[in-house]
Amino acid sequence: MKAKKHNDRHEIKKKDSLLFFSRTGKRMKNRMHPEMFRSIVESAGDSIYLVDRDCRYLFINSAHLLRLGMSNEDVTGKSYGEFHTKRQAKEFERRVNEVFETGKKAQHEHRSRRDQRYFLRTFSPLKNPSDGEVIGVTVVSKDITDIKRAESALQKSEEKYRSIFENAVVGIFQTSPEGKLLNSNTAFARMYGYQNPRDLAAEIEDVGRQLYADDRDRRKVVKILMKQGSVGPCEFPVRHRNGSIFWISMTARAVRNSTGRLLYYEGMNVDVTESRLAAEKTRESEERWRQLFNAMPSGVAVLDAVDGGRDFIIKDFNAAGEKIEGIPGKDILGRPVTEAFPGVRAFGILDVFERVWKTGHPEYLPASLYQDGRNPGSWRENWVFKLPGGEIVAIYNDITGRKRIEEQLRASEEKHRGIIENMDEGYHEVNLAGSLTFFNESFRKMMGYSRQELPGMNYRKYAADEENAKKIYQAYNEVYRTGKRLEWFEWEIARKDGAKRTLMVTANLKRDREGRPSGFSGIVNDITEIKKAEQDLRQSEAILAEAEKIAHLGSAEVNFETGKVKWSDEHYRIWGYQPGEVKPSLELMINALHPADREIMAQAIVDEIEEKHCLDVEVRVVRPNGDVRFVRCISNTHRSAEGKAMRILGTAQDITDRKQMEERLKVSEEKYRNILEDMKDGYWEVDLRGNMTFCNPVLPEFLGYSGDEVIGMSYRAYMDPETAETVRESFQSVYRNDKPKMARYKITRKDGTQAIVETSVSLRKSKGGAAVGFQGIMRDITGRVKNEQALRQSRDYLQKLNDALGDAVATFKFPDRTIEYANRAAMDMSGYTGDEIFGRNAGILYPDEEQYLKVGDILADAMKKGKEVVRFETVLKRKTGETFPVQVTATFIKNGGVSRIITVSQDISLRRRAEESLRAAEELYRTLATNSQTAIYIVQDGKIRFTNPYLLQYSGYSEEELMGVEIEKFIHPEDRKMVRGKAVRMLKGELKSPYEYRIIDRYGQTRWLVETVASIDFQGRKATLGGTMDITEKKLLEQQLDNTREMLMQSEKLAAIGKLSAGVVHEILNPLNVISMRLQLLEKTEILSEKARNALEICTAQVERIVKITRNINQFSRISTRNVVQGNFNESAERVLMLMEPKLKTNNATVERAYAYDLPLVPMDISRIEQVILNLVNNALDAMSGREGKKIRACTFLKESDGKKFVVASFSDNGTGIHPDDMRKIFDPFFTTKGPDKGTGLGLSVSYGIIKDHNGRIWAENNEWGGASFFIELPIH
Amino acid sequence: MERILVVDDEVEILESLREFLTSINYEVHTAANGSDAIRKVEDVKPDVVLLDIIMPGMGGFDVLKKIRDIDPDIGIIMATAVADEELARRTLNLGAYDYITKPFDLGRVEEVVMIKMAERRG
């Protein structure tokens, strides 16, 4: 039996069954009950049935009935043909007949049509026991499907083995113990350079010598084989047919027979030359890798999992890691990571290790604080990934420094950024070195620098000067030392444009998280204007007060309307009171005067009011304590339009000291001169009656008498009675006024000749002050008078000429500038009479000494340079005190050693006033333009000629950047045409209402303006005056409103679709289902023309498309977020990008990531948000299809607005961008710009719904650099 | 022959499924609504019921529960409109054997039915 074929088992069973039949047949007769027989047959698993010659079923067991699916009654008596096909029936009949004829059993294999199973059918004759006649055929049908399958599998595996042996890349061989090659495969032959095993066998006699590179290797192998029975894999060099050496790896075993005799060796060779080379290379690369490993700036740790991933053994550790940890690698190598770094669990990386080790997905552990006993704590970020070998690698960076900066930044930014930006006060922060780290817009404006220039700028740069830099340095120093806030102090800075500004600043110490001082912050107020105004006021007040004090100048005001009288402090003092001591009144003022002066004063006031004279008197004030003060009073009257005096403003100057000095000076001067001029002039003293009491020796000579003769002589003795009378009057006048006087008269000498003398007369007083007589100096001027007379005649003529002139003409002596002459016009101009100014210094004509000296310099300079004529402008003062500008033409004359100047002056008040008013008007307009909240500009020939500061402020440009530049350059390109059209229409007067348009400011931002234009004349030519207002804020608000409205509409649309979708989807899907199924059934039909099959495929594809659409629509009904958790947006984005990596790769798209790694968690339904991200990334890919260098940029950041925090993410592409017309439609359901093969137009719409449901926002913008960005904004709370 | 009861309110769906399931040697019975389905379950004693969730009158869920009451061994395969995991999960929790989604993938229908039948055979 063992020798029999594989199907011998069937044979046995078959025999058994036959035996069974024959034996039981016999037994049945003898002992067994027929039911027993039946029961056995019935319980058999095989089909058993009995048929007669006509193939009618006589008996059929239940196994077969089951197969046919029929009952006994259905089948018994019926023929085989009724249940089978004609062909099957024919075949069956043939077999049955055969058995009837031969009486021998027959067997054949049969495959059921019904279930495609294989059966072995045995047809056995049922013979009549009495005569051996065949009366029926029993058919036993055995299911051999499984055996068949096993058989075929075996066959296949044999084939496979043979094919493996022949085709194996592994060389397989058998050698005899002596070293002869018994058998080998093709691979083995080829390995050694032979065509086939035959060729090899033919050439190789001794394997050891011919195939081994070193015979000793074989001996070694054989030795091991003898000892251990098998060897390998071992590597050694072998010899190629061409003599070259290559490496193989061999495994071999010794084959022995049952008695243990060695038959042969058999084994396998693998050519390992390549892998040895590869190994060599691997070693090199390993070496390189190790160098890199140690040279990496990041710490790298290689870890082996132990304890099922609950702990990790440190396998390797690079130099950077040692440095970060401060531990030599050798101290921790081989130790569990939890032991080497006790803080890892709390740090959270251990879980990451475990996850990475289990899943194989790399992970990133964002910056976290690592701490353990020996470590004060440092911030690290970790990248963890798994090596193919199973080790975990952690690459990490110590980012404590960076983290600290980030923290500081955040801390500072958290500080009411919104408030700071919007407050009028400047806010700024500097670091400890005093360099700006933060500032708000107001501060920037105060400084006048641009946003780009300011950061990092040190206060020394913008401090007004060294002193102010020092001031702030000291302030910061103090704040740093005390930690206390410094309240407002003044500080002066210099703006970028050099203008100095006075600021009020506070200084506050800024601390970082750890409480260490990190810088200073301060609030800044620009008080330059206030300061200046204050200063001006204070100054003018101070100057006035000071001036009054110095000049002993008091002032008083009498208001005729209110009757009020006001005195300045100094006025009180002059009148002998403390300021405010008495109630000032006009009566008090006048009654305090010396009785002799009261009338003078009263009259002067009346004259002043009646405009007869300007009040200018010197009076004596008798103070309450009896002191007498000389006071000069000058006043000025304010009149109403009708000329009525409203109030008098008067000044009172205490000139007592001057008066006394004058007197003293005069007396001492005179005395001095007396002596000096002893020789030339006569000095005389007379008593009150005019009798000579004393004279010098010269005097008697004048008179022609001897010295003795003149003493006691009356003045009447040497002059005619008429002259004597005038002399007497002058004595009287001098006596009365106590004022020295000059007198000129004719005397008659003793010899009768006459002479003209000039004498001064002054009162001679006793020591007690009482008048005792007169004194004087007399000079003989007879010769001079004659000259004078001649001169006077010509002068009269000149004077008449001059008086006729309209211009003021005057002559002065130079350099002392004594006024010699002035014509009528000059008198009128100055308000003085000739008597008042002739002989006096020109200084009285000037309002102050400065003007006087300045003119002197001009004149001296001109004279020095030999100029004959000089022309200049100066200011002169009238007698009334009024100043007026003049234009002066001066010429120089030299006459007998005396230099004179002749001036011709023109009052240019009127011209000046015109100029002034012009300037004032200009000033007014400039002020208006400068301070206007409307930007004003002038454009001529399309170029900007003028702008006001407001325009500069909102456009961000400097004046230089705008001047002369084409105005269109600044207008938004899309608006240029419109603006041109509207401006032209407005200039023509056709358009009245202002128009709106956009400009691009200096920072590339779009700003909205509203504008009106008008035609003006500018510098003599036609120009356009534009007035614009910045309405960007308003526009933004409007836009926001629009957006909100838009969003509302959008969500309404979505809601409607959501409501509809569920029902609609069901309604569509049912008919679709029918179509789909029918198509599938059609597809199963074998006979279909190619055309029909094509049509079928198209239909199937279209059905799938409808399904896709319905699936998307259906999402609307399920948009509501159900599973909101605190999620990490970065992780979600990363998950989606990882998921999409294959697609991104096939599209040649690169992804750039800019995640804010400290992004807080945000409440979201993670799967839905990821669906949105997926939609956006897909969308980006579609937008870039057919482009080179596709790039997707995923960016996340934290946004704060109105005290709320948002996670914002953007997904940008560099594709075609969104057409402005489409911007509003992109979130509409079924809106798509993609081809019909892509997308259903629902992705963005669904995304919109999802984000809306998160109370977030989603929107799109076109990038300036091309392509579009989609933004998602999710609220954190 | 193993018996399948198909329940759907759309005649065309019933007919299509009948054709298909018969072609793969199942005995197919149909019911056009919930109450009809319950009657048929009692009469025919199907091995597997293919049951549409959304039907007028007695809905799929109710029918599911009633059939489970009659014979918890009957394999009930729910037909849902579109892939909705949550709905599907709910039917599974209520004792459905599996679910198929519209439009039906006949290959999938065959597979699910076959597996259930094999399970029943033991």
PDB file of C-alpha atoms in Angstrom, chain A residues 722-810:
ATOM      1  CA  GLU A 722      16.917 196.773  26.611  1.00  0.00           C
ATOM      2  CA  THR A 723      19.375 193.933  26.870  1.00  0.00           C
ATOM      3  CA  ALA A 724      19.513 194.424  30.631  1.00  0.00           C
ATOM      4  CA  GLU A 725      15.771 193.793  30.745  1.00  0.00           C
ATOM      5  CA  THR A 726      16.086 190.410  28.941  1.00  0.00           C
ATOM      6  CA  VAL A 727      18.962 189.473  31.214  1.00  0.00           C
ATOM      7  CA  ARG A 728      16.873 190.252  34.217  1.00  0.00           C
ATOM      8  CA  GLU A 729      14.107 188.082  32.876  1.00  0.00           C
ATOM      9  CA  SER A 730      16.405 185.219  32.381  1.00  0.00           C
ATOM     10  CA  PHE A 731      17.687 185.616  35.962  1.00  0.00           C
ATOM     11  CA  GLN A 732      14.143 185.548  37.071  1.00  0.00           C
ATOM     12  CA  SER A 733      13.384 182.514  34.998  1.00  0.00           C
ATOM     13  CA  VAL A 734      16.428 180.713  36.345  1.00  0.00           C
ATOM     14  CA  TYR A 735      15.490 181.691  39.851  1.00  0.00           C
ATOM     15  CA  ARG A 736      11.977 180.409  39.365  1.00  0.00           C
ATOM     16  CA  ASN A 737      12.731 177.242  37.600  1.00  0.00           C
ATOM     17  CA  ASP A 738      16.037 176.456  39.146  1.00  0.00           C
ATOM     18  CA  LYS A 739      17.028 175.397  35.657  1.00  0.00           C
ATOM     19  CA  PRO A 740      20.262 176.506  34.063  1.00  0.00           C
ATOM     20  CA  LYS A 741      19.836 178.589  30.993  1.00  0.00           C
ATOM     21  CA  MET A 742      21.876 179.815  28.139  1.00  0.00           C
ATOM     22  CA  ALA A 743      21.560 183.424  27.190  1.00  0.00           C
ATOM     23  CA  ARG A 744      23.078 185.497  24.438  1.00  0.00           C
ATOM     24  CA  TYR A 745      23.278 189.210  24.532  1.00  0.00           C
ATOM     25  CA  LYS A 746      25.134 192.246  23.459  1.00  0.00           C
ATOM     26  CA  ILE A 747      27.469 194.010  25.890  1.00  0.00           C
ATOM     27  CA  THR A 748      29.040 197.421  25.730  1.00  0.00           C
ATOM     28  CA  ARG A 749      32.652 197.561  26.846  1.00  0.00           C
ATOM     29  CA  LYS A 750      34.209 200.350  28.863  1.00  0.00           C
ATOM     30  CA  ASP A 751      35.690 201.652  25.620  1.00  0.00           C
ATOM     31  CA  GLY A 752      32.243 201.714  24.062  1.00  0.00           C
ATOM     32  CA  THR A 753      32.798 198.807  21.659  1.00  0.00           C
ATOM     33  CA  GLN A 754      30.189 196.132  21.587  1.00  0.00           C
ATOM     34  CA  ALA A 755      30.521 192.427  21.624  1.00  0.00           C
ATOM     35  CA  ILE A 756      28.173 189.493  21.583  1.00  0.00           C
ATOM     36  CA  VAL A 757      28.524 187.083  24.455  1.00  0.00           C
ATOM     37  CA  GLU A 758      26.928 183.860  25.298  1.00  0.00           C
ATOM     38  CA  THR A 759      26.539 182.949  28.909  1.00  0.00           C
ATOM     39  CA  SER A 760      25.065 180.230  30.948  1.00  0.00           C
ATOM     40  CA  VAL A 761      23.010 181.207  33.921  1.00  0.00           C
ATOM     41  CA  SER A 762      22.362 178.991  36.855  1.00  0.00           C
ATOM     42  CA  LEU A 763      21.193 179.447  40.363  1.00  0.00           C
ATOM     43  CA  ARG A 764      23.807 179.692  43.035  1.00  0.00           C
ATOM     44  CA  LYS A 765      22.787 178.116  46.270  1.00  0.00           C
ATOM     45  CA  SER A 766      24.023 178.201  49.777  1.00  0.00           C
ATOM     46  CA  LYS A 767      24.917 175.060  51.620  1.00  0.00           C
ATOM     47  CA  GLY A 768      21.435 174.950  53.070  1.00  0.00           C
ATOM     48  CA  GLY A 769      19.962 175.025  49.562  1.00  0.00           C
ATOM     49  CA  ALA A 770      18.709 178.605  49.583  1.00  0.00           C
ATOM     50  CA  ALA A 771      19.270 180.720  46.483  1.00  0.00           C
ATOM     51  CA  VAL A 772      21.996 183.284  47.050  1.00  0.00           C
ATOM     52  CA  GLY A 773      22.663 184.486  43.565  1.00  0.00           C
ATOM     53  CA  PHE A 774      23.523 183.422  40.033  1.00  0.00           C
ATOM     54  CA  GLN A 775      26.589 182.193  38.313  1.00  0.00           C
ATOM     55  CA  GLY A 776      27.497 181.668  34.750  1.00  0.00           C
ATOM     56  CA  ILE A 777      30.169 181.403  32.150  1.00  0.00           C
ATOM     57  CA  MET A 778      30.499 183.939  29.498  1.00  0.00           C
ATOM     58  CA  ARG A 779      32.105 183.657  26.128  1.00  0.00           C
ATOM     59  CA  ASP A 780      32.691 186.148  23.412  1.00  0.00           C
ATOM     60  CA  ILE A 781      31.066 184.784  20.322  1.00  0.00           C
ATOM     61  CA  THR A 782      31.064 187.892  18.193  1.00  0.00           C
ATOM     62  CA  GLY A 783      33.003 186.223  15.355  1.00  0.00           C
ATOM     63  CA  ARG A 784      30.989 183.074  15.452  1.00  0.00           C
ATOM     64  CA  VAL A 785      27.690 184.872  15.315  1.00  0.00           C
ATOM     65  CA  LYS A 786      28.724 186.519  12.135  1.00  0.00           C
ATOM     66  CA  ASN A 787      29.501 183.177  10.579  1.00  0.00           C
ATOM     67  CA  GLU A 788      26.306 181.826  11.902  1.00  0.00           C
ATOM     68  CA  GLN A 789      24.324 184.587  10.368  1.00  0.00           C
ATOM     69  CA  ALA A 790      25.741 183.888   6.957  1.00  0.00           C
ATOM     70  CA  LEU A 791      25.121 180.221   7.423  1.00  0.00           C
ATOM     71  CA  ARG A 792      21.597 180.806   8.586  1.00  0.00           C
ATOM     72  CA  GLN A 793      20.742 182.515   5.421  1.00  0.00           C
ATOM     73  CA  SER A 794      21.795 179.636   3.225  1.00  0.00           C
ATOM     74  CA  ARG A 795      20.299 177.230   5.712  1.00  0.00           C
ATOM     75  CA  ASP A 796      16.988 178.970   5.536  1.00  0.00           C
ATOM     76  CA  TYR A 797      17.012 178.430   1.850  1.00  0.00           C
ATOM     77  CA  LEU A 798      17.867 174.788   2.200  1.00  0.00           C
ATOM     78  CA  GLN A 799      15.317 174.419   4.878  1.00  0.00           C
ATOM     79  CA  LYS A 800      12.604 175.771   2.739  1.00  0.00           C
ATOM     80  CA  LEU A 801      13.629 173.330   0.065  1.00  0.00           C
ATOM     81  CA  ASN A 802      13.672 170.497   2.490  1.00  0.00           C
ATOM     82  CA  ASP A 803      10.426 171.443   4.101  1.00  0.00           C
ATOM     83  CA  ALA A 804       8.837 171.206   0.734  1.00  0.00           C
ATOM     84  CA  LEU A 805      10.074 167.676   0.361  1.00  0.00           C
ATOM     85  CA  GLY A 806       7.632 164.857   1.256  1.00  0.00           C
ATOM     86  CA  ASP A 807      10.425 162.711   2.571  1.00  0.00           C
ATOM     87  CA  ALA A 808      11.915 163.273   5.925  1.00  0.00           C
ATOM     88  CA  VAL A 809      15.363 164.767   5.645  1.00  0.00           C
ATOM     89  CA  ALA A 810      17.709 165.144   8.558  1.00  0.00           C
TER      90      ALA A 810
END
